[in-house]
Amino acid sequence: MFAPSALLAESADLLADPWRFQAHPEVWLLVAFVVGAWWYALKFIGPYTPEVRAGEPVATARQKRLFVAAVLMLWLASDWPIHDISEEYLYAVHMFQHMTLSYFLPPLVLLSMPTWLFRAIIGSQRVGRVISWLAKPVVAGFIFNVMVMVTHIPALVNRSVSNAPLHYSLHVGLVVSSLLMWTPIVAPDPAMRIGYGGRMVYLFLMSVVPTVPAAWLTFAEGAVYKHYDIAVRVWGLSVTTDQQIAGAIMKVGGSMFLWSIIVFLWFKRFMADHGERQSYIRNPEPSLTYEDVTREFERVPARPEPPRER
């Protein structure tokens, strides 16, 4: 008799205060596991790998900083308050969470990973071949964009926010497909990266497909996702405004982020080529010595003289 009343009271409390703190121990355990696995790998696996024995550091200072940034980003995107506001109140925050998990987090993870650790995670040759195939630009781009489209299906979104296993499964699928998508760009193993020109074309194409759900959200009339059509409006945003902001985050935020990387890659390639052409360091032309001339004459047999006419 009292249990339903307690649940109703808790629900009313949450509706009255969207910013009420909610603990997520599953997120804390995930973060602790990631940090512990990283520490264990660097301490007990890395020093005995062929790459490290050949002189490669277990992890550079830059890789350690990027790992800390990736862990903090994972924690902030998955814990209170972003998780709770995105799940219960604002689809714009939900979109920001997805953008973080698919656009910002994966490149940090890959850039923070030493080559030996990446190869150890891939594992055996058979698994490595499968992952290498899945990480090919066409395959990885297709998987990623399909996952992006699937995670915006209204029926699936409305169901996932009230179904924890489905919700976390979609997040795992989004992160995994995003890691595959980013592998041709920033893979720790140079053999799995594509050239500068290919990266720029690839990233541009990755910025095109998300414009479809972004435009749909921006110009939709009424609530696309019924779950977010509730009485409590965080920051006073209406359902329509919330959806328009979500569309803008997906289109402008995602596209500008990818285009900024394209510009960076173009300048990096241009400066590398320009530096080679403008370098004042020139390899000296080899000088021809008397010994070289004598050696060549000795190497080449003399031509026979033509017979004289009598």
PDB file of N, CA and C in Angstrom, residues 97-132:
ATOM      1  N   GLN A  97      24.848  14.719 -25.455  1.00  0.00           N
ATOM      2  CA  GLN A  97      25.456  13.506 -24.896  1.00  0.00           C
ATOM      3  C   GLN A  97      25.891  12.556 -26.007  1.00  0.00           C
ATOM      4  N   HIS A  98      25.026  12.361 -27.007  1.00  0.00           N
ATOM      5  CA  HIS A  98      25.366  11.481 -28.120  1.00  0.00           C
ATOM      6  C   HIS A  98      26.524  12.042 -28.946  1.00  0.00           C
ATOM      7  N   MET A  99      26.544  13.361 -29.131  1.00  0.00           N
ATOM      8  CA  MET A  99      27.648  13.978 -29.863  1.00  0.00           C
ATOM      9  C   MET A  99      28.968  13.751 -29.129  1.00  0.00           C
ATOM     10  N   THR A 100      28.926  13.862 -27.811  1.00  0.00           N
ATOM     11  CA  THR A 100      30.136  13.646 -27.015  1.00  0.00           C
ATOM     12  C   THR A 100      30.630  12.216 -27.152  1.00  0.00           C
ATOM     13  N   LEU A 101      29.702  11.258 -27.098  1.00  0.00           N
ATOM     14  CA  LEU A 101      30.074   9.845 -27.150  1.00  0.00           C
ATOM     15  C   LEU A 101      30.505   9.393 -28.542  1.00  0.00           C
ATOM     16  N   SER A 102      30.081  10.104 -29.584  1.00  0.00           N
ATOM     17  CA  SER A 102      30.379   9.651 -30.944  1.00  0.00           C
ATOM     18  C   SER A 102      31.401  10.510 -31.678  1.00  0.00           C
ATOM     19  N   TYR A 103      31.499  11.805 -31.342  1.00  0.00           N
ATOM     20  CA  TYR A 103      32.402  12.698 -32.068  1.00  0.00           C
ATOM     21  C   TYR A 103      33.632  13.100 -31.256  1.00  0.00           C
ATOM     22  N   PHE A 104      33.467  13.324 -29.965  1.00  0.00           N
ATOM     23  CA  PHE A 104      34.564  13.873 -29.160  1.00  0.00           C
ATOM     24  C   PHE A 104      35.339  12.798 -28.396  1.00  0.00           C
ATOM     25  N   LEU A 105      34.628  11.823 -27.831  1.00  0.00           N
ATOM     26  CA  LEU A 105      35.281  10.796 -27.015  1.00  0.00           C
ATOM     27  C   LEU A 105      36.124   9.809 -27.822  1.00  0.00           C
ATOM     28  N   PRO A 106      35.614   9.219 -28.918  1.00  0.00           N
ATOM     29  CA  PRO A 106      36.396   8.186 -29.623  1.00  0.00           C
ATOM     30  C   PRO A 106      37.776   8.628 -30.099  1.00  0.00           C
ATOM     31  N   PRO A 107      37.925   9.816 -30.728  1.00  0.00           N
ATOM     32  CA  PRO A 107      39.297  10.189 -31.122  1.00  0.00           C
ATOM     33  C   PRO A 107      40.236  10.361 -29.940  1.00  0.00           C
ATOM     34  N   LEU A 108      39.714  10.831 -28.804  1.00  0.00           N
ATOM     35  CA  LEU A 108      40.559  10.932 -27.615  1.00  0.00           C
ATOM     36  C   LEU A 108      41.026   9.552 -27.162  1.00  0.00           C
ATOM     37  N   VAL A 109      40.110   8.587 -27.189  1.00  0.00           N
ATOM     38  CA  VAL A 109      40.460   7.221 -26.776  1.00  0.00           C
ATOM     39  C   VAL A 109      41.552   6.650 -27.677  1.00  0.00           C
ATOM     40  N   LEU A 110      41.388   6.805 -28.986  1.00  0.00           N
ATOM     41  CA  LEU A 110      42.367   6.248 -29.919  1.00  0.00           C
ATOM     42  C   LEU A 110      43.708   6.965 -29.834  1.00  0.00           C
ATOM     43  N   LEU A 111      43.677   8.283 -29.682  1.00  0.00           N
ATOM     44  CA  LEU A 111      44.926   9.037 -29.586  1.00  0.00           C
ATOM     45  C   LEU A 111      45.668   8.761 -28.281  1.00  0.00           C
ATOM     46  N   SER A 112      44.937   8.371 -27.246  1.00  0.00           N
ATOM     47  CA  SER A 112      45.578   8.088 -25.955  1.00  0.00           C
ATOM     48  C   SER A 112      46.138   6.676 -25.870  1.00  0.00           C
ATOM     49  N   MET A 113      45.903   5.877 -26.885  1.00  0.00           N
ATOM     50  CA  MET A 113      46.247   4.455 -26.827  1.00  0.00           C
ATOM     51  C   MET A 113      47.602   4.189 -27.484  1.00  0.00           C
ATOM     52  N   PRO A 114      48.574   3.639 -26.757  1.00  0.00           N
ATOM     53  CA  PRO A 114      49.839   3.248 -27.392  1.00  0.00           C
ATOM     54  C   PRO A 114      49.611   2.167 -28.450  1.00  0.00           C
ATOM     55  N   THR A 115      50.525   2.087 -29.389  1.00  0.00           N
ATOM     56  CA  THR A 115      50.382   1.110 -30.476  1.00  0.00           C
ATOM     57  C   THR A 115      50.309  -0.311 -29.943  1.00  0.00           C
ATOM     58  N   TRP A 116      51.137  -0.641 -28.958  1.00  0.00           N
ATOM     59  CA  TRP A 116      51.152  -2.006 -28.425  1.00  0.00           C
ATOM     60  C   TRP A 116      49.829  -2.359 -27.764  1.00  0.00           C
ATOM     61  N   LEU A 117      49.193  -1.386 -27.094  1.00  0.00           N
ATOM     62  CA  LEU A 117      47.915  -1.641 -26.435  1.00  0.00           C
ATOM     63  C   LEU A 117      46.812  -1.847 -27.466  1.00  0.00           C
ATOM     64  N   PHE A 118      46.829  -1.049 -28.516  1.00  0.00           N
ATOM     65  CA  PHE A 118      45.848  -1.205 -29.590  1.00  0.00           C
ATOM     66  C   PHE A 118      45.954  -2.597 -30.207  1.00  0.00           C
ATOM     67  N   ARG A 119      47.171  -3.041 -30.475  1.00  0.00           N
ATOM     68  CA  ARG A 119      47.359  -4.370 -31.060  1.00  0.00           C
ATOM     69  C   ARG A 119      46.985  -5.472 -30.082  1.00  0.00           C
ATOM     70  N   ALA A 120      47.216  -5.234 -28.792  1.00  0.00           N
ATOM     71  CA  ALA A 120      46.837  -6.233 -27.787  1.00  0.00           C
ATOM     72  C   ALA A 120      45.321  -6.352 -27.671  1.00  0.00           C
ATOM     73  N   ILE A 121      44.612  -5.228 -27.790  1.00  0.00           N
ATOM     74  CA  ILE A 121      43.148  -5.256 -27.708  1.00  0.00           C
ATOM     75  C   ILE A 121      42.559  -5.965 -28.917  1.00  0.00           C
ATOM     76  N   ILE A 122      43.133  -5.711 -30.095  1.00  0.00           N
ATOM     77  CA  ILE A 122      42.646  -6.390 -31.297  1.00  0.00           C
ATOM     78  C   ILE A 122      42.817  -7.899 -31.168  1.00  0.00           C
ATOM     79  N   GLY A 123      43.936  -8.323 -30.582  1.00  0.00           N
ATOM     80  CA  GLY A 123      44.107  -9.736 -30.275  1.00  0.00           C
ATOM     81  C   GLY A 123      44.679 -10.543 -31.417  1.00  0.00           C
ATOM     82  N   SER A 124      44.104 -11.738 -31.611  1.00  0.00           N
ATOM     83  CA  SER A 124      44.643 -12.705 -32.565  1.00  0.00           C
ATOM     84  C   SER A 124      44.536 -12.196 -33.997  1.00  0.00           C
ATOM     85  N   GLN A 125      45.206 -12.902 -34.889  1.00  0.00           N
ATOM     86  CA  GLN A 125      45.195 -12.499 -36.290  1.00  0.00           C
ATOM     87  C   GLN A 125      43.795 -12.570 -36.883  1.00  0.00           C
ATOM     88  N   ARG A 126      43.016 -13.579 -36.493  1.00  0.00           N
ATOM     89  CA  ARG A 126      41.665 -13.706 -37.037  1.00  0.00           C
ATOM     90  C   ARG A 126      40.799 -12.534 -36.602  1.00  0.00           C
ATOM     91  N   VAL A 127      40.824 -12.215 -35.303  1.00  0.00           N
ATOM     92  CA  VAL A 127      40.053 -11.072 -34.805  1.00  0.00           C
ATOM     93  C   VAL A 127      40.580  -9.776 -35.413  1.00  0.00           C
ATOM     94  N   GLY A 128      41.891  -9.679 -35.529  1.00  0.00           N
ATOM     95  CA  GLY A 128      42.482  -8.485 -36.113  1.00  0.00           C
ATOM     96  C   GLY A 128      42.040  -8.268 -37.543  1.00  0.00           C
ATOM     97  N   ARG A 129      41.939  -9.350 -38.320  1.00  0.00           N
ATOM     98  CA  ARG A 129      41.481  -9.220 -39.709  1.00  0.00           C
ATOM     99  C   ARG A 129      40.037  -8.756 -39.770  1.00  0.00           C
ATOM    100  N   VAL A 130      39.203  -9.269 -38.860  1.00  0.00           N
ATOM    101  CA  VAL A 130      37.798  -8.846 -38.831  1.00  0.00           C
ATOM    102  C   VAL A 130      37.694  -7.364 -38.486  1.00  0.00           C
ATOM    103  N   ILE A 131      38.427  -6.944 -37.448  1.00  0.00           N
ATOM    104  CA  ILE A 131      38.381  -5.536 -37.046  1.00  0.00           C
ATOM    105  C   ILE A 131      38.955  -4.646 -38.139  1.00  0.00           C
ATOM    106  N   SER A 132      40.025  -5.086 -38.784  1.00  0.00           N
ATOM    107  CA  SER A 132      40.599  -4.302 -39.880  1.00  0.00           C
ATOM    108  C   SER A 132      39.598  -4.132 -41.014  1.00  0.00           C
TER     109      SER A 132
END
